[in-house]
Short mmCIF file of C-alpha atoms in Angstrom, two decimals:
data_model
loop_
_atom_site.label_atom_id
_atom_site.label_comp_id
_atom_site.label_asym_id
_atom_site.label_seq_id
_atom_site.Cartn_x
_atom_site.Cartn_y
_atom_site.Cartn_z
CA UNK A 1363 -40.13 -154.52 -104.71
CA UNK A 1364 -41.38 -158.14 -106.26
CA UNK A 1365 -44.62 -157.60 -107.96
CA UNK A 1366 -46.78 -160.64 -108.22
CA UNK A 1367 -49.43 -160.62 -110.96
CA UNK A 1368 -52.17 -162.81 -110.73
CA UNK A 1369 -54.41 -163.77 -113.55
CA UNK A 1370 -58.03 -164.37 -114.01
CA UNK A 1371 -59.19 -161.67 -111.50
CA UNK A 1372 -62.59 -163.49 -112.07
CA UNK A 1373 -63.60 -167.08 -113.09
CA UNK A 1374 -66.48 -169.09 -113.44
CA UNK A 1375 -66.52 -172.57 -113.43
CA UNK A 1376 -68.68 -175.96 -112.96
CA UNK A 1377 -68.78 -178.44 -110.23
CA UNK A 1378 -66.12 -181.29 -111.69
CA UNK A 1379 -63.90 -178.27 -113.29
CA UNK A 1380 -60.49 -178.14 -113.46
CA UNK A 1381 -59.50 -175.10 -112.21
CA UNK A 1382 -56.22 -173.53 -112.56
CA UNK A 1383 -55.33 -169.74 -111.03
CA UNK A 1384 -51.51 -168.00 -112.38
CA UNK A 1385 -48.88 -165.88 -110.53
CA UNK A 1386 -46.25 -164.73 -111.82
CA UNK A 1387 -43.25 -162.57 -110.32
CA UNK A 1388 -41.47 -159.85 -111.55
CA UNK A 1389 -38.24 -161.49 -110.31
CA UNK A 1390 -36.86 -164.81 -109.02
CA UNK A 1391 -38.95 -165.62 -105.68
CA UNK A 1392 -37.43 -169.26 -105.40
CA UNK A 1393 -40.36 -171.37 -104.13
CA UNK A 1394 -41.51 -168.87 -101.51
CA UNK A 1395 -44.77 -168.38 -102.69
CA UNK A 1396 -48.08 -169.33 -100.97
CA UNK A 1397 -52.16 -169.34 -102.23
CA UNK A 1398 -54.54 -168.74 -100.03
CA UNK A 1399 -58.47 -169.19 -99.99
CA UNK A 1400 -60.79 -166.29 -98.28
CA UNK A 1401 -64.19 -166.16 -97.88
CA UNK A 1402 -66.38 -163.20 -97.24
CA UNK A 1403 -65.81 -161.90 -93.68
CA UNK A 1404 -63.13 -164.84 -92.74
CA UNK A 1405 -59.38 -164.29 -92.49
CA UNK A 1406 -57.63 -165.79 -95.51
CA UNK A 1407 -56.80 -169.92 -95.12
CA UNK A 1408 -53.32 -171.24 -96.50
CA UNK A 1409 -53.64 -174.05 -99.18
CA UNK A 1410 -50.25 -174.58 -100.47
CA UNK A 1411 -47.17 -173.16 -99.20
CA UNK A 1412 -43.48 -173.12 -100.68
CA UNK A 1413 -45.38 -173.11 -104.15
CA UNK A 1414 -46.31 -176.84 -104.20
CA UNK A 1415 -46.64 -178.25 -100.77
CA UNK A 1416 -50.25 -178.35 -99.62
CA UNK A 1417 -51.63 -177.46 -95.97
CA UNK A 1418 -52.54 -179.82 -93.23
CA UNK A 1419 -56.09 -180.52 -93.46
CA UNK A 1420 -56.46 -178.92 -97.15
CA UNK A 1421 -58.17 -181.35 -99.67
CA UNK A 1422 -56.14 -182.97 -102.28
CA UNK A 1423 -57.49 -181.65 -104.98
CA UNK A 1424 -55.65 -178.21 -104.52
CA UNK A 1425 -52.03 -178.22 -106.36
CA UNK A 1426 -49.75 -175.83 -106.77
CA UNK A 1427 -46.86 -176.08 -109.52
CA UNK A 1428 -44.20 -173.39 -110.38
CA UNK A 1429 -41.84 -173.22 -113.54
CA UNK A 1430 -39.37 -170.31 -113.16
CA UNK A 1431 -41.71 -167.47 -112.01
CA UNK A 1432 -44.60 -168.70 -112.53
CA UNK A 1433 -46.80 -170.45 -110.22
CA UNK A 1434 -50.22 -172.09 -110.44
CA UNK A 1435 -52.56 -173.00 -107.89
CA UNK A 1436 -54.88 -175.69 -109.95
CA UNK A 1437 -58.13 -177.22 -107.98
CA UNK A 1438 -58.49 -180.88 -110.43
CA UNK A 1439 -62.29 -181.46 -109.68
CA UNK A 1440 -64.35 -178.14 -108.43
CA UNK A 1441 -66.91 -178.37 -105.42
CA UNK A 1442 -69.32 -175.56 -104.53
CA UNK A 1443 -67.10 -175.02 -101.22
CA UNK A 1444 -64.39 -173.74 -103.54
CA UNK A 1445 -66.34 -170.71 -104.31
CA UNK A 1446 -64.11 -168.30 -102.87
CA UNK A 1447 -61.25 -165.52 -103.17
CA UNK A 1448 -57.87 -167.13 -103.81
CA UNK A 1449 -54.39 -164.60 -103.38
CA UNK A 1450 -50.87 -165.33 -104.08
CA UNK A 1451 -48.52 -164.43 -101.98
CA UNK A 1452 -44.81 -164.09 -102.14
CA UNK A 1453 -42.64 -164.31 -98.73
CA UNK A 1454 -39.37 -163.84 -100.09
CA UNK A 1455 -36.37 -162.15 -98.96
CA UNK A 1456 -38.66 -160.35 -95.85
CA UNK A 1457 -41.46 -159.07 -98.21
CA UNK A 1458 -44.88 -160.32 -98.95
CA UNK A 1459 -46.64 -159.20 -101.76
CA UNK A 1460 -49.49 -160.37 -102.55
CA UNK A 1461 -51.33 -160.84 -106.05
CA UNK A 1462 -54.31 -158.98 -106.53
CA UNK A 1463 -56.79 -162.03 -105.97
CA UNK A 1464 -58.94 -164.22 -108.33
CA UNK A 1465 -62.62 -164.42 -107.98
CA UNK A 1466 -63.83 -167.68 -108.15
CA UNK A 1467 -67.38 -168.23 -108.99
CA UNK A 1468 -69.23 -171.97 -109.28
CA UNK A 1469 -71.88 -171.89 -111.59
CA UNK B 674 -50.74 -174.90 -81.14
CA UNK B 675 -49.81 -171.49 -82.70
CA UNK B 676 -52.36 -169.07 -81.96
CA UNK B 677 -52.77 -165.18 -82.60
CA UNK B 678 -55.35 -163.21 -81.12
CA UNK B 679 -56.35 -159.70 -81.85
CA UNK B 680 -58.10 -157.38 -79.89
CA UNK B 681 -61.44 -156.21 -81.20
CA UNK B 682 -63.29 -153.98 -83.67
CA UNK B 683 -62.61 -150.19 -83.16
CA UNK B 684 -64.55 -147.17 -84.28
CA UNK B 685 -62.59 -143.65 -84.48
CA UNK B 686 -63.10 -140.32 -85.91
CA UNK B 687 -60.82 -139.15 -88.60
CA UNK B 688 -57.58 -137.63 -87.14
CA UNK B 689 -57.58 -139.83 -83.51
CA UNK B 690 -55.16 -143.15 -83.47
CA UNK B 691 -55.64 -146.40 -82.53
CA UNK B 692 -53.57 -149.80 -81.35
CA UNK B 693 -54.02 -152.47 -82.56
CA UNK B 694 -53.08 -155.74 -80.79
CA UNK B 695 -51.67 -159.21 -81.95
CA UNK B 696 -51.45 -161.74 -78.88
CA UNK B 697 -49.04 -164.56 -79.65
CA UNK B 698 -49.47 -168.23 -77.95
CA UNK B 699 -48.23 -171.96 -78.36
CA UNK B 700 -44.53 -171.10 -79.88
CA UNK B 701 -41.55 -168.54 -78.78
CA UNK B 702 -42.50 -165.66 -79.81
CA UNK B 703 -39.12 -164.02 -80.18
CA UNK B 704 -38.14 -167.10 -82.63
CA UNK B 705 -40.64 -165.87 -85.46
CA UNK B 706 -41.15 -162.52 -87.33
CA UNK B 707 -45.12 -160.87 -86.80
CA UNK B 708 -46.27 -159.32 -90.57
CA UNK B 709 -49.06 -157.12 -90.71
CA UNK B 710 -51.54 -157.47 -93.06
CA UNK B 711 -54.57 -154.67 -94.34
CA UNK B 712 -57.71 -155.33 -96.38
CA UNK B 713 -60.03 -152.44 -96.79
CA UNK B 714 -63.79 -153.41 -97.78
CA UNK B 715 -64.28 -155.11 -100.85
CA UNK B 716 -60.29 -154.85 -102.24
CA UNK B 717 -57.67 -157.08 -101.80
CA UNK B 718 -54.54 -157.83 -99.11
CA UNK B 719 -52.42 -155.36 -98.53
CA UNK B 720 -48.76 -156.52 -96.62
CA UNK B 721 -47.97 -153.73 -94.40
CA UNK B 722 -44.52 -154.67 -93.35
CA UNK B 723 -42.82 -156.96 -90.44
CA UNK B 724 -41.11 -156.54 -87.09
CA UNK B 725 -38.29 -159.15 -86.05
CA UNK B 726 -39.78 -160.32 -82.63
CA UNK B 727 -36.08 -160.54 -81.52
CA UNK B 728 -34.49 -157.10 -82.08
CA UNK B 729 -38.04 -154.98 -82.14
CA UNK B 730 -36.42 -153.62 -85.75
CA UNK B 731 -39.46 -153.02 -88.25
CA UNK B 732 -39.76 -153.08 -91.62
CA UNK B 733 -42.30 -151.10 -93.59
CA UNK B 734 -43.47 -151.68 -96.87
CA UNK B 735 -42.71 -149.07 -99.75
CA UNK B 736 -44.86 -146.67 -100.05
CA UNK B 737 -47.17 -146.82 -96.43
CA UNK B 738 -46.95 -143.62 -94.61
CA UNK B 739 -45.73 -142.88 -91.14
CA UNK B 740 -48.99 -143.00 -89.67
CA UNK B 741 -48.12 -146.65 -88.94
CA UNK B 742 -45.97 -147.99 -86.06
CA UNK B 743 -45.01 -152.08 -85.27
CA UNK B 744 -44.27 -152.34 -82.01
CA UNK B 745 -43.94 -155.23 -79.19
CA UNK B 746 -43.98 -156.24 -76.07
CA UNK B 747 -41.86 -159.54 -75.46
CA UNK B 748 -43.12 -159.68 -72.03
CA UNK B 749 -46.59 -160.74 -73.22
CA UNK B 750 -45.76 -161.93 -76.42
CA UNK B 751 -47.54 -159.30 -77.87
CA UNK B 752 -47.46 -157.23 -81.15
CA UNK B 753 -48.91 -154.00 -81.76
CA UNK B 754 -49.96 -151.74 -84.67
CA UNK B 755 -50.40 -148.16 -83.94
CA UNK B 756 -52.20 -145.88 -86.81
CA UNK B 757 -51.87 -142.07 -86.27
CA UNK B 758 -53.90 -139.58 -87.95
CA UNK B 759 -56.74 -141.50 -88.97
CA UNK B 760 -58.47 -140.75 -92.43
CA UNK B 761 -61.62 -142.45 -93.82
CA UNK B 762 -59.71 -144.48 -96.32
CA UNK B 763 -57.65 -146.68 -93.15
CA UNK B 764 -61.12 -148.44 -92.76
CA UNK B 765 -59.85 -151.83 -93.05
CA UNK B 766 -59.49 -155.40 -91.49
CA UNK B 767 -55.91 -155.51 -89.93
CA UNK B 768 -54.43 -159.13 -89.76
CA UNK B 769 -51.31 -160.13 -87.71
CA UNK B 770 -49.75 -163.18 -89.23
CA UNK B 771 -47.02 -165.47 -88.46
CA UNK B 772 -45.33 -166.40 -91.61
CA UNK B 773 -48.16 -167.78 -94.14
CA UNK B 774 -49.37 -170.47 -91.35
CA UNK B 775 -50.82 -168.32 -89.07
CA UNK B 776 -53.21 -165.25 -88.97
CA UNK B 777 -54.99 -163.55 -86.26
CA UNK B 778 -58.37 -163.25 -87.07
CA UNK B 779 -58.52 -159.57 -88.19
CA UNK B 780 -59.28 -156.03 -86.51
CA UNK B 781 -61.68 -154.41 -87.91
CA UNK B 782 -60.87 -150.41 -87.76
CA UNK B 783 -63.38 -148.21 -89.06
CA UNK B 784 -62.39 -144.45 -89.42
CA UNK B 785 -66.21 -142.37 -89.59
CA UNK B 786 -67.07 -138.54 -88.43
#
């Protein structure tokens, strides 16, 4: 199985922050890799998908890049909306892992 | 536009089973695979496994025990996820999703003498 490790679990940043979240896979995942935003008590909401191309309707200033097997989800000016839950996700080769989430915290 | 819609919260006592349902709308729903998805309070997402919509052939994920069955019925686009042998620790949200674009909204199944 792909494992997908995800790093800061937790992070606290400023309004105006550049913000920037890593996965990485254990193996090659080609771009199938998607970040998500959750809130408390909602289902999660897909930012970018295919590692870099962001979500109808999502603001621009979530990115995602990848180099090799690692990915990065990277928010260029933090609002206090984008206090949230953000997940990897890998949907390669009919498995899904998922990263173990990054709490993000405005302060 | 795609839609999936579960059925609601259940409560059960440790040892029943329960089904859960994913209702699919807007798209053929034999064209696209239906992953399930588990978060138990407070942790993270869990992928279950898949079923291929066209063949009814599931997939689990390593390590989740047989207590869990995909199923489907094509006639109502539906997908179902039966847990067996309930224990306190399958409290969780259940999410049906359609590739990484669409999620139901989450079952939540609460296991509780």
């Amino acid at each position: 199985d792909i494992q997908m490790t995800q790093s800061p679990s937790t992070l606290s940043a400023s309004v105006g922050d550049r913000v920037t979240i890593t996965c990485r896979a254990s193996r090659s995942i080609s771009s199938w890799l998607a970040w998500y935003q959750q809130k408390p008590g909602k289902a999660p909401k897909l930012l970018i998908y295919e590692a870099s191309t962001l979500e109808t309707g999502v603001p621009s200033r979530f990115s995602g890049s990848e180099s090799g097997t690692e990915f990065t989800l990277t928010i260029s000016s933090l609002q206090p909306e984008d206090s949230a839950t953000y997940y990897c996700q890998q949907y390669n080769s009919y498995s899904g892992t998922f990263g173990k989430g990054t709490k993000l915290e405005i302060k | 536009q795609v839609q999936l819609v579960q059925s609601g919260s259940e409560l059960k006592k440790p040892g029943a089973s329960v089904k859960v349902s994913c209702k699919a709308s807007g798209y053929t729903f034999t064209n696209y695979a239906i992953t399930w998805v588990r978060q138990a309070p407070g942790q993270g997402l869990e992928w279950m496994g898949w079923i291929n919509t066209n063949t009814g052939d599931p997939t689990y994920a390593q390590g989740l025990t047989g207590q869990f069955v995909f199923s489907l019925d094509t006639s109502v686009s539906t997908a179902y996820l039966q847990i067996s042998n309930l224990k306190a620790e399958d409290t969780a949200v259940y999410y049906c999703t359609r590739g990484p674009h669409s999620w139901g909204q989450g079952t939540l199944v609460t296991v509780s003498s």
